Amino acid sequence: DSGVTQTPKHLITATGQRVTLRCSPRSGDLSVYWYQQSLDQGLQFLIQYYNGEERAKGNILERFSAQQFPDLHSELNLSSLELGDSALYFCASSVADDGQAFFGQGTRLTVV
Amino acid sequence: AQTVTQSQPEMSVQEAETVTLSCTYDTSESDYYLFWYKQPPSRQMILVIRQEAYKQQNATENRFSVNFQKAAKSFSLKISDSQLGDAAMYFCAYKVEYGNKLVFGAGTILRVKS
């Protein structure tokens, strides 16, 4: 158990819908990262928050947004979902930017 | 842009034998981190081993060791005394020292035969 908790584990939704994925980082970790794992694109970095503020952006679509709350948990919002958004979404956390990121178990999103 | 290449889509090893997974990367940075992550069927991403680029000594963690060749930009993972529980997808990853994101390779599926 990495100490990073993601909910839900599985999510099935229809095209055009909006979903929210939730992540609770390890106790004491200030950085939260979101990654997408798909068959087409592999593992790709989406976005990072550090202590409530956006720190870095990767290949995140405009239909996707994220935030980190004062209690340090984070949410990834995916809207206007398309079939191609079906993927495994990982959250990871680290104390700072020290390179050691711990991953949650992921949320499997299926868009039908 | 940094890239990570894993040229072996799939590897097989007999239980108790040794296997080496290959990884090369491209970067213009001098300070960075390299990692191997394991992803078993449970999907959990598990950190196997980590190497700081400024360290010449190769990292080891029990049965897992790396061969880090900085000039060649090569970072291979050696698994000794392979066990059935080692069967998984293995990802090589790179991170610049003061950067944020991990850049992953495409992964290598490791099968362990009994």
JSON list of C-alpha atoms in Angstrom, two decimals:
[
{"chain": "A", "resi": 1, "resn": "ASP", "atom": "CA", "xyz": [0.00, 0.00, 0.00]},
{"chain": "A", "resi": 2, "resn": "SER", "atom": "CA", "xyz": [1.56, 3.27, -1.19]},
{"chain": "A", "resi": 3, "resn": "GLY", "atom": "CA", "xyz": [-0.58, 5.45, 1.05]},
{"chain": "A", "resi": 4, "resn": "VAL", "atom": "CA", "xyz": [-2.10, 7.25, -1.95]},
{"chain": "A", "resi": 5, "resn": "THR", "atom": "CA", "xyz": [-5.85, 6.65, -2.22]},
{"chain": "A", "resi": 6, "resn": "GLN", "atom": "CA", "xyz": [-7.85, 7.05, -5.40]},
{"chain": "A", "resi": 7, "resn": "THR", "atom": "CA", "xyz": [-11.59, 6.79, -5.78]},
{"chain": "A", "resi": 8, "resn": "PRO", "atom": "CA", "xyz": [-13.45, 5.36, -7.49]},
{"chain": "A", "resi": 9, "resn": "LYS", "atom": "CA", "xyz": [-11.50, 2.31, -8.68]},
{"chain": "A", "resi": 10, "resn": "HIS", "atom": "CA", "xyz": [-13.74, 1.82, -11.70]},
{"chain": "A", "resi": 11, "resn": "LEU", "atom": "CA", "xyz": [-16.00, 4.20, -13.56]},
{"chain": "A", "resi": 12, "resn": "ILE", "atom": "CA", "xyz": [-18.18, 3.56, -16.58]},
{"chain": "A", "resi": 13, "resn": "THR", "atom": "CA", "xyz": [-19.89, 6.50, -18.22]},
{"chain": "A", "resi": 14, "resn": "ALA", "atom": "CA", "xyz": [-21.33, 7.62, -21.53]},
{"chain": "A", "resi": 15, "resn": "THR", "atom": "CA", "xyz": [-19.86, 9.93, -24.12]},
{"chain": "A", "resi": 16, "resn": "GLY", "atom": "CA", "xyz": [-20.51, 13.58, -23.45]},
{"chain": "A", "resi": 17, "resn": "GLN", "atom": "CA", "xyz": [-20.69, 13.13, -19.70]},
{"chain": "A", "resi": 18, "resn": "ARG", "atom": "CA", "xyz": [-18.53, 14.63, -16.95]},
{"chain": "A", "resi": 19, "resn": "VAL", "atom": "CA", "xyz": [-16.76, 12.74, -14.18]},
{"chain": "A", "resi": 20, "resn": "THR", "atom": "CA", "xyz": [-14.61, 13.60, -11.18]},
{"chain": "A", "resi": 21, "resn": "LEU", "atom": "CA", "xyz": [-11.73, 11.47, -10.00]},
{"chain": "A", "resi": 22, "resn": "ARG", "atom": "CA", "xyz": [-10.48, 11.92, -6.48]},
{"chain": "A", "resi": 23, "resn": "CYS", "atom": "CA", "xyz": [-7.05, 11.48, -4.95]},
{"chain": "A", "resi": 24, "resn": "SER", "atom": "CA", "xyz": [-5.84, 11.63, -1.35]},
{"chain": "A", "resi": 25, "resn": "PRO", "atom": "CA", "xyz": [-2.04, 11.91, -1.16]},
{"chain": "A", "resi": 26, "resn": "ARG", "atom": "CA", "xyz": [0.21, 10.29, 1.39]},
{"chain": "A", "resi": 27, "resn": "SER", "atom": "CA", "xyz": [0.22, 12.03, 4.73]},
{"chain": "A", "resi": 28, "resn": "GLY", "atom": "CA", "xyz": [2.69, 14.93, 4.58]},
{"chain": "A", "resi": 29, "resn": "ASP", "atom": "CA", "xyz": [3.01, 14.99, 0.79]},
{"chain": "A", "resi": 30, "resn": "LEU", "atom": "CA", "xyz": [2.41, 18.40, -0.74]},
{"chain": "A", "resi": 31, "resn": "SER", "atom": "CA", "xyz": [2.72, 17.51, -4.41]},
{"chain": "A", "resi": 32, "resn": "VAL", "atom": "CA", "xyz": [0.05, 15.68, -6.36]},
{"chain": "A", "resi": 33, "resn": "TYR", "atom": "CA", "xyz": [0.53, 14.50, -9.93]},
{"chain": "A", "resi": 34, "resn": "TRP", "atom": "CA", "xyz": [-2.00, 13.11, -12.39]},
{"chain": "A", "resi": 35, "resn": "TYR", "atom": "CA", "xyz": [-1.03, 10.65, -15.12]},
{"chain": "A", "resi": 36, "resn": "GLN", "atom": "CA", "xyz": [-3.04, 8.98, -17.85]},
{"chain": "A", "resi": 37, "resn": "GLN", "atom": "CA", "xyz": [-2.23, 5.45, -19.03]},
{"chain": "A", "resi": 38, "resn": "SER", "atom": "CA", "xyz": [-3.77, 4.40, -22.33]},
{"chain": "A", "resi": 39, "resn": "LEU", "atom": "CA", "xyz": [-2.90, 1.78, -24.92]},
{"chain": "A", "resi": 40, "resn": "ASP", "atom": "CA", "xyz": [-2.29, 4.47, -27.54]},
{"chain": "A", "resi": 41, "resn": "GLN", "atom": "CA", "xyz": [-0.28, 7.00, -25.57]},
{"chain": "A", "resi": 42, "resn": "GLY", "atom": "CA", "xyz": [1.30, 4.96, -22.79]},
{"chain": "A", "resi": 43, "resn": "LEU", "atom": "CA", "xyz": [1.85, 6.71, -19.48]},
{"chain": "A", "resi": 44, "resn": "GLN", "atom": "CA", "xyz": [1.61, 10.48, -19.83]},
{"chain": "A", "resi": 45, "resn": "PHE", "atom": "CA", "xyz": [1.91, 13.27, -17.31]},
{"chain": "A", "resi": 46, "resn": "LEU", "atom": "CA", "xyz": [-1.17, 15.47, -17.16]},
{"chain": "A", "resi": 47, "resn": "ILE", "atom": "CA", "xyz": [-0.71, 18.02, -14.39]},
{"chain": "A", "resi": 48, "resn": "GLN", "atom": "CA", "xyz": [0.93, 18.70, -11.02]},
{"chain": "A", "resi": 49, "resn": "TYR", "atom": "CA", "xyz": [-0.26, 20.66, -8.00]},
{"chain": "A", "resi": 50, "resn": "TYR", "atom": "CA", "xyz": [1.91, 21.71, -5.13]},
{"chain": "A", "resi": 51, "resn": "ASN", "atom": "CA", "xyz": [0.33, 22.90, -1.89]},
{"chain": "A", "resi": 52, "resn": "GLY", "atom": "CA", "xyz": [-2.81, 24.04, -3.64]},
{"chain": "A", "resi": 53, "resn": "GLU", "atom": "CA", "xyz": [-1.25, 25.71, -6.65]},
{"chain": "A", "resi": 54, "resn": "GLU", "atom": "CA", "xyz": [-0.78, 24.45, -10.16]},
{"chain": "A", "resi": 55, "resn": "ARG", "atom": "CA", "xyz": [2.93, 23.76, -10.65]},
{"chain": "A", "resi": 56, "resn": "ALA", "atom": "CA", "xyz": [3.27, 22.09, -14.04]},
{"chain": "A", "resi": 57, "resn": "LYS", "atom": "CA", "xyz": [1.13, 21.09, -16.99]},
{"chain": "A", "resi": 58, "resn": "GLY", "atom": "CA", "xyz": [1.69, 18.28, -19.42]},
{"chain": "A", "resi": 59, "resn": "ASN", "atom": "CA", "xyz": [-0.48, 16.85, -22.16]},
{"chain": "A", "resi": 60, "resn": "ILE", "atom": "CA", "xyz": [-3.75, 17.74, -20.51]},
{"chain": "A", "resi": 61, "resn": "LEU", "atom": "CA", "xyz": [-6.74, 18.44, -22.73]},
{"chain": "A", "resi": 62, "resn": "GLU", "atom": "CA", "xyz": [-8.76, 21.63, -22.31]},
{"chain": "A", "resi": 63, "resn": "ARG", "atom": "CA", "xyz": [-11.76, 19.45, -21.43]},
{"chain": "A", "resi": 64, "resn": "PHE", "atom": "CA", "xyz": [-9.84, 18.27, -18.37]},
{"chain": "A", "resi": 65, "resn": "SER", "atom": "CA", "xyz": [-9.16, 20.31, -15.27]},
{"chain": "A", "resi": 66, "resn": "ALA", "atom": "CA", "xyz": [-7.82, 19.66, -11.81]},
{"chain": "A", "resi": 67, "resn": "GLN", "atom": "CA", "xyz": [-7.53, 21.30, -8.44]},
{"chain": "A", "resi": 68, "resn": "GLN", "atom": "CA", "xyz": [-5.95, 20.69, -5.08]},
{"chain": "A", "resi": 69, "resn": "PHE", "atom": "CA", "xyz": [-7.87, 21.59, -1.97]},
{"chain": "A", "resi": 70, "resn": "PRO", "atom": "CA", "xyz": [-6.62, 23.02, 1.37]},
{"chain": "A", "resi": 71, "resn": "ASP", "atom": "CA", "xyz": [-6.60, 19.52, 2.89]},
{"chain": "A", "resi": 72, "resn": "LEU", "atom": "CA", "xyz": [-4.29, 18.58, -0.04]},
{"chain": "A", "resi": 73, "resn": "HIS", "atom": "CA", "xyz": [-6.61, 16.12, -1.69]},
{"chain": "A", "resi": 74, "resn": "SER", "atom": "CA", "xyz": [-6.97, 16.59, -5.42]},
{"chain": "A", "resi": 75, "resn": "GLU", "atom": "CA", "xyz": [-9.68, 16.12, -8.00]},
{"chain": "A", "resi": 76, "resn": "LEU", "atom": "CA", "xyz": [-9.38, 15.61, -11.73]},
{"chain": "A", "resi": 77, "resn": "ASN", "atom": "CA", "xyz": [-12.44, 16.68, -13.69]},
{"chain": "A", "resi": 78, "resn": "LEU", "atom": "CA", "xyz": [-13.02, 15.23, -17.13]},
{"chain": "A", "resi": 79, "resn": "SER", "atom": "CA", "xyz": [-15.83, 16.69, -19.22]},
{"chain": "A", "resi": 80, "resn": "SER", "atom": "CA", "xyz": [-17.41, 16.15, -22.63]},
{"chain": "A", "resi": 81, "resn": "LEU", "atom": "CA", "xyz": [-16.03, 12.67, -22.49]},
{"chain": "A", "resi": 82, "resn": "GLU", "atom": "CA", "xyz": [-15.06, 10.85, -25.66]},
{"chain": "A", "resi": 83, "resn": "LEU", "atom": "CA", "xyz": [-14.39, 7.19, -26.30]},
{"chain": "A", "resi": 84, "resn": "GLY", "atom": "CA", "xyz": [-10.67, 7.98, -26.52]},
{"chain": "A", "resi": 85, "resn": "ASP", "atom": "CA", "xyz": [-10.65, 9.20, -22.93]},
{"chain": "A", "resi": 86, "resn": "SER", "atom": "CA", "xyz": [-11.03, 5.62, -21.75]},
{"chain": "A", "resi": 87, "resn": "ALA", "atom": "CA", "xyz": [-7.85, 4.97, -19.77]},
{"chain": "A", "resi": 88, "resn": "LEU", "atom": "CA", "xyz": [-6.34, 4.31, -16.40]},
{"chain": "A", "resi": 89, "resn": "TYR", "atom": "CA", "xyz": [-5.84, 7.55, -14.49]},
{"chain": "A", "resi": 90, "resn": "PHE", "atom": "CA", "xyz": [-3.17, 7.57, -11.82]},
{"chain": "A", "resi": 91, "resn": "CYS", "atom": "CA", "xyz": [-2.56, 9.98, -9.04]},
{"chain": "A", "resi": 92, "resn": "ALA", "atom": "CA", "xyz": [0.88, 10.15, -7.44]},
{"chain": "A", "resi": 93, "resn": "SER", "atom": "CA", "xyz": [2.23, 12.19, -4.57]},
{"chain": "A", "resi": 94, "resn": "SER", "atom": "CA", "xyz": [5.58, 13.28, -3.24]},
{"chain": "A", "resi": 95, "resn": "VAL", "atom": "CA", "xyz": [6.85, 15.42, -0.41]},
{"chain": "A", "resi": 96, "resn": "ALA", "atom": "CA", "xyz": [8.18, 18.03, -2.79]},
{"chain": "A", "resi": 97, "resn": "ASP", "atom": "CA", "xyz": [9.89, 17.69, -6.16]},
{"chain": "A", "resi": 98, "resn": "ASP", "atom": "CA", "xyz": [12.44, 15.24, -4.87]},
{"chain": "A", "resi": 99, "resn": "GLY", "atom": "CA", "xyz": [11.84, 12.62, -7.52]},
{"chain": "A", "resi": 100, "resn": "GLN", "atom": "CA", "xyz": [10.28, 9.93, -5.38]},
{"chain": "A", "resi": 101, "resn": "ALA", "atom": "CA", "xyz": [6.63, 9.75, -6.35]},
{"chain": "A", "resi": 102, "resn": "PHE", "atom": "CA", "xyz": [4.26, 7.19, -4.88]},
{"chain": "A", "resi": 103, "resn": "PHE", "atom": "CA", "xyz": [1.35, 6.08, -7.01]},
{"chain": "A", "resi": 104, "resn": "GLY", "atom": "CA", "xyz": [-2.22, 5.23, -6.16]},
{"chain": "A", "resi": 105, "resn": "GLN", "atom": "CA", "xyz": [-3.96, 2.18, -7.61]},
{"chain": "A", "resi": 106, "resn": "GLY", "atom": "CA", "xyz": [-5.56, 4.19, -10.36]},
{"chain": "A", "resi": 107, "resn": "THR", "atom": "CA", "xyz": [-9.09, 4.79, -11.59]},
{"chain": "A", "resi": 108, "resn": "ARG", "atom": "CA", "xyz": [-10.14, 2.77, -14.60]},
{"chain": "A", "resi": 109, "resn": "LEU", "atom": "CA", "xyz": [-12.39, 4.99, -16.72]},
{"chain": "A", "resi": 110, "resn": "THR", "atom": "CA", "xyz": [-14.44, 3.42, -19.47]},
{"chain": "A", "resi": 111, "resn": "VAL", "atom": "CA", "xyz": [-16.39, 5.69, -21.79]},
{"chain": "A", "resi": 112, "resn": "VAL", "atom": "CA", "xyz": [-19.13, 3.92, -23.76]},
{"chain": "B", "resi": 1, "resn": "ALA", "atom": "CA", "xyz": [12.48, 17.02, -25.13]},
{"chain": "B", "resi": 2, "resn": "GLN", "atom": "CA", "xyz": [13.41, 14.10, -22.99]},
{"chain": "B", "resi": 3, "resn": "THR", "atom": "CA", "xyz": [12.50, 10.67, -24.27]},
{"chain": "B", "resi": 4, "resn": "VAL", "atom": "CA", "xyz": [12.78, 7.19, -22.80]},
{"chain": "B", "resi": 5, "resn": "THR", "atom": "CA", "xyz": [13.03, 4.12, -25.01]},
{"chain": "B", "resi": 6, "resn": "GLN", "atom": "CA", "xyz": [12.44, 0.52, -23.99]},
{"chain": "B", "resi": 7, "resn": "SER", "atom": "CA", "xyz": [13.26, -1.59, -27.01]},
{"chain": "B", "resi": 8, "resn": "GLN", "atom": "CA", "xyz": [12.00, -4.92, -25.62]},
{"chain": "B", "resi": 9, "resn": "PRO", "atom": "CA", "xyz": [8.20, -5.13, -25.69]},
{"chain": "B", "resi": 10, "resn": "GLU", "atom": "CA", "xyz": [8.31, -8.53, -24.00]},
{"chain": "B", "resi": 11, "resn": "MET", "atom": "CA", "xyz": [10.85, -10.71, -22.21]},
{"chain": "B", "resi": 12, "resn": "SER", "atom": "CA", "xyz": [10.71, -14.18, -20.67]},
{"chain": "B", "resi": 13, "resn": "VAL", "atom": "CA", "xyz": [12.84, -15.71, -17.94]},
{"chain": "B", "resi": 14, "resn": "GLN", "atom": "CA", "xyz": [12.93, -19.04, -16.19]},
{"chain": "B", "resi": 15, "resn": "GLU", "atom": "CA", "xyz": [12.30, -19.01, -12.47]},
{"chain": "B", "resi": 16, "resn": "ALA", "atom": "CA", "xyz": [15.56, -18.58, -10.52]},
{"chain": "B", "resi": 17, "resn": "GLU", "atom": "CA", "xyz": [17.38, -17.25, -13.59]},
{"chain": "B", "resi": 18, "resn": "THR", "atom": "CA", "xyz": [18.60, -13.73, -14.30]},
{"chain": "B", "resi": 19, "resn": "VAL", "atom": "CA", "xyz": [17.08, -11.30, -16.79]},
{"chain": "B", "resi": 20, "resn": "THR", "atom": "CA", "xyz": [18.09, -7.83, -17.95]},
{"chain": "B", "resi": 21, "resn": "LEU", "atom": "CA", "xyz": [15.65, -5.22, -19.18]},
{"chain": "B", "resi": 22, "resn": "SER", "atom": "CA", "xyz": [17.00, -2.43, -21.38]},
{"chain": "B", "resi": 23, "resn": "CYS", "atom": "CA", "xyz": [16.32, 1.27, -21.29]},
{"chain": "B", "resi": 24, "resn": "THR", "atom": "CA", "xyz": [17.87, 4.21, -23.09]},
{"chain": "B", "resi": 25, "resn": "TYR", "atom": "CA", "xyz": [17.02, 7.87, -22.70]},
{"chain": "B", "resi": 26, "resn": "ASP", "atom": "CA", "xyz": [17.74, 11.14, -24.36]},
{"chain": "B", "resi": 27, "resn": "THR", "atom": "CA", "xyz": [18.41, 14.33, -22.45]},
{"chain": "B", "resi": 28, "resn": "SER", "atom": "CA", "xyz": [20.63, 17.38, -22.50]},
{"chain": "B", "resi": 29, "resn": "GLU", "atom": "CA", "xyz": [20.48, 17.74, -18.73]},
{"chain": "B", "resi": 30, "resn": "SER", "atom": "CA", "xyz": [23.35, 16.69, -16.50]},
{"chain": "B", "resi": 31, "resn": "ASP", "atom": "CA", "xyz": [21.39, 16.23, -13.29]},
{"chain": "B", "resi": 32, "resn": "TYR", "atom": "CA", "xyz": [18.42, 13.93, -13.26]},
{"chain": "B", "resi": 33, "resn": "TYR", "atom": "CA", "xyz": [16.87, 10.82, -11.76]},
{"chain": "B", "resi": 34, "resn": "LEU", "atom": "CA", "xyz": [16.12, 7.47, -13.36]},
{"chain": "B", "resi": 35, "resn": "PHE", "atom": "CA", "xyz": [13.63, 4.92, -12.08]},
{"chain": "B", "resi": 36, "resn": "TRP", "atom": "CA", "xyz": [12.28, 1.49, -12.73]},
{"chain": "B", "resi": 37, "resn": "TYR", "atom": "CA", "xyz": [8.63, 0.96, -11.87]},
{"chain": "B", "resi": 38, "resn": "LYS", "atom": "CA", "xyz": [6.81, -2.36, -11.79]},
{"chain": "B", "resi": 39, "resn": "GLN", "atom": "CA", "xyz": [3.15, -2.67, -12.72]},
{"chain": "B", "resi": 40, "resn": "PRO", "atom": "CA", "xyz": [1.69, -6.09, -11.83]},
{"chain": "B", "resi": 41, "resn": "PRO", "atom": "CA", "xyz": [-1.80, -7.17, -12.93]},
{"chain": "B", "resi": 42, "resn": "SER", "atom": "CA", "xyz": [-3.19, -5.28, -9.94]},
{"chain": "B", "resi": 43, "resn": "ARG", "atom": "CA", "xyz": [-2.23, -2.10, -11.90]},
{"chain": "B", "resi": 44, "resn": "GLN", "atom": "CA", "xyz": [-0.40, -0.58, -8.94]},
{"chain": "B", "resi": 45, "resn": "MET", "atom": "CA", "xyz": [2.73, 1.31, -9.96]},
{"chain": "B", "resi": 46, "resn": "ILE", "atom": "CA", "xyz": [5.48, 0.15, -7.62]},
{"chain": "B", "resi": 47, "resn": "LEU", "atom": "CA", "xyz": [8.88, 1.81, -7.44]},
{"chain": "B", "resi": 48, "resn": "VAL", "atom": "CA", "xyz": [11.55, -0.85, -7.88]},
{"chain": "B", "resi": 49, "resn": "ILE", "atom": "CA", "xyz": [14.75, 1.15, -7.90]},
{"chain": "B", "resi": 50, "resn": "ARG", "atom": "CA", "xyz": [16.03, 4.70, -8.27]},
{"chain": "B", "resi": 51, "resn": "GLN", "atom": "CA", "xyz": [19.32, 6.13, -9.55]},
{"chain": "B", "resi": 52, "resn": "GLU", "atom": "CA", "xyz": [20.62, 9.67, -9.20]},
{"chain": "B", "resi": 53, "resn": "ALA", "atom": "CA", "xyz": [22.62, 10.69, -12.25]},
{"chain": "B", "resi": 54, "resn": "TYR", "atom": "CA", "xyz": [25.40, 12.28, -10.19]},
{"chain": "B", "resi": 55, "resn": "LYS", "atom": "CA", "xyz": [26.11, 8.98, -8.46]},
{"chain": "B", "resi": 56, "resn": "GLN", "atom": "CA", "xyz": [28.57, 6.75, -10.29]},
{"chain": "B", "resi": 57, "resn": "GLN", "atom": "CA", "xyz": [27.72, 3.74, -8.17]},
{"chain": "B", "resi": 58, "resn": "ASN", "atom": "CA", "xyz": [24.94, 1.59, -9.55]},
{"chain": "B", "resi": 59, "resn": "ALA", "atom": "CA", "xyz": [21.88, 1.30, -7.33]},
{"chain": "B", "resi": 60, "resn": "THR", "atom": "CA", "xyz": [20.87, -2.07, -5.91]},
{"chain": "B", "resi": 61, "resn": "GLU", "atom": "CA", "xyz": [17.78, -3.23, -4.04]},
{"chain": "B", "resi": 62, "resn": "ASN", "atom": "CA", "xyz": [17.98, -6.87, -2.99]},
{"chain": "B", "resi": 63, "resn": "ARG", "atom": "CA", "xyz": [17.61, -8.92, -6.20]},
{"chain": "B", "resi": 64, "resn": "PHE", "atom": "CA", "xyz": [17.30, -5.82, -8.37]},
{"chain": "B", "resi": 65, "resn": "SER", "atom": "CA", "xyz": [20.26, -3.86, -9.67]},
{"chain": "B", "resi": 66, "resn": "VAL", "atom": "CA", "xyz": [20.91, -1.39, -12.43]},
{"chain": "B", "resi": 67, "resn": "ASN", "atom": "CA", "xyz": [23.69, -0.80, -14.92]},
{"chain": "B", "resi": 68, "resn": "PHE", "atom": "CA", "xyz": [23.81, 2.96, -15.34]},
{"chain": "B", "resi": 69, "resn": "GLN", "atom": "CA", "xyz": [25.96, 4.19, -18.21]},
{"chain": "B", "resi": 70, "resn": "LYS", "atom": "CA", "xyz": [25.64, 7.97, -18.20]},
{"chain": "B", "resi": 71, "resn": "ALA", "atom": "CA", "xyz": [27.72, 8.66, -21.30]},
{"chain": "B", "resi": 72, "resn": "ALA", "atom": "CA", "xyz": [25.77, 6.07, -23.28]},
{"chain": "B", "resi": 73, "resn": "LYS", "atom": "CA", "xyz": [22.46, 7.24, -21.71]},
{"chain": "B", "resi": 74, "resn": "SER", "atom": "CA", "xyz": [21.65, 3.67, -20.84]},
{"chain": "B", "resi": 75, "resn": "PHE", "atom": "CA", "xyz": [19.89, 2.39, -17.71]},
{"chain": "B", "resi": 76, "resn": "SER", "atom": "CA", "xyz": [19.25, -1.37, -17.64]},
{"chain": "B", "resi": 77, "resn": "LEU", "atom": "CA", "xyz": [17.58, -3.35, -14.87]},
{"chain": "B", "resi": 78, "resn": "LYS", "atom": "CA", "xyz": [18.91, -6.74, -13.82]},
{"chain": "B", "resi": 79, "resn": "ILE", "atom": "CA", "xyz": [16.66, -9.08, -11.89]},
{"chain": "B", "resi": 80, "resn": "SER", "atom": "CA", "xyz": [18.49, -11.96, -10.25]},
{"chain": "B", "resi": 81, "resn": "ASP", "atom": "CA", "xyz": [16.93, -15.19, -8.99]},
{"chain": "B", "resi": 82, "resn": "SER", "atom": "CA", "xyz": [13.67, -14.36, -10.78]},
{"chain": "B", "resi": 83, "resn": "GLN", "atom": "CA", "xyz": [10.48, -15.24, -8.95]},
{"chain": "B", "resi": 84, "resn": "LEU", "atom": "CA", "xyz": [6.94, -15.79, -10.19]},
{"chain": "B", "resi": 85, "resn": "GLY", "atom": "CA", "xyz": [5.94, -12.59, -8.41]},
{"chain": "B", "resi": 86, "resn": "ASP", "atom": "CA", "xyz": [8.31, -10.61, -10.62]},
{"chain": "B", "resi": 87, "resn": "ALA", "atom": "CA", "xyz": [5.99, -11.12, -13.59]},
{"chain": "B", "resi": 88, "resn": "ALA", "atom": "CA", "xyz": [4.71, -7.67, -14.49]},
{"chain": "B", "resi": 89, "resn": "MET", "atom": "CA", "xyz": [5.08, -4.74, -16.84]},
{"chain": "B", "resi": 90, "resn": "TYR", "atom": "CA", "xyz": [8.26, -2.80, -16.10]},
{"chain": "B", "resi": 91, "resn": "PHE", "atom": "CA", "xyz": [8.57, 0.88, -16.91]},
{"chain": "B", "resi": 92, "resn": "CYS", "atom": "CA", "xyz": [11.74, 2.89, -17.12]},
{"chain": "B", "resi": 93, "resn": "ALA", "atom": "CA", "xyz": [11.24, 6.54, -16.19]},
{"chain": "B", "resi": 94, "resn": "TYR", "atom": "CA", "xyz": [13.25, 9.76, -16.19]},
{"chain": "B", "resi": 95, "resn": "LYS", "atom": "CA", "xyz": [12.92, 12.97, -14.24]},
{"chain": "B", "resi": 96, "resn": "VAL", "atom": "CA", "xyz": [15.08, 16.06, -14.44]},
{"chain": "B", "resi": 97, "resn": "GLU", "atom": "CA", "xyz": [16.47, 16.99, -11.02]},
{"chain": "B", "resi": 98, "resn": "TYR", "atom": "CA", "xyz": [14.38, 20.09, -10.42]},
{"chain": "B", "resi": 99, "resn": "GLY", "atom": "CA", "xyz": [11.56, 19.11, -12.70]},
{"chain": "B", "resi": 100, "resn": "ASN", "atom": "CA", "xyz": [8.16, 17.81, -11.98]},
{"chain": "B", "resi": 101, "resn": "LYS", "atom": "CA", "xyz": [7.04, 15.14, -14.32]},
{"chain": "B", "resi": 102, "resn": "LEU", "atom": "CA", "xyz": [8.16, 11.60, -14.89]},
{"chain": "B", "resi": 103, "resn": "VAL", "atom": "CA", "xyz": [8.74, 10.65, -18.52]},
{"chain": "B", "resi": 104, "resn": "PHE", "atom": "CA", "xyz": [8.01, 6.97, -19.05]},
{"chain": "B", "resi": 105, "resn": "GLY", "atom": "CA", "xyz": [9.11, 4.44, -21.61]},
{"chain": "B", "resi": 106, "resn": "ALA", "atom": "CA", "xyz": [6.57, 2.21, -23.33]},
{"chain": "B", "resi": 107, "resn": "GLY", "atom": "CA", "xyz": [7.19, -0.65, -20.92]},
{"chain": "B", "resi": 108, "resn": "THR", "atom": "CA", "xyz": [8.46, -4.23, -21.09]},
{"chain": "B", "resi": 109, "resn": "ILE", "atom": "CA", "xyz": [6.24, -7.17, -20.20]},
{"chain": "B", "resi": 110, "resn": "LEU", "atom": "CA", "xyz": [8.21, -9.69, -18.16]},
{"chain": "B", "resi": 111, "resn": "ARG", "atom": "CA", "xyz": [6.95, -13.27, -18.05]},
{"chain": "B", "resi": 112, "resn": "VAL", "atom": "CA", "xyz": [8.42, -15.71, -15.53]},
{"chain": "B", "resi": 113, "resn": "LYS", "atom": "CA", "xyz": [8.21, -19.42, -16.35]},
{"chain": "B", "resi": 114, "resn": "SER", "atom": "CA", "xyz": [8.08, -22.06, -13.66]}
]
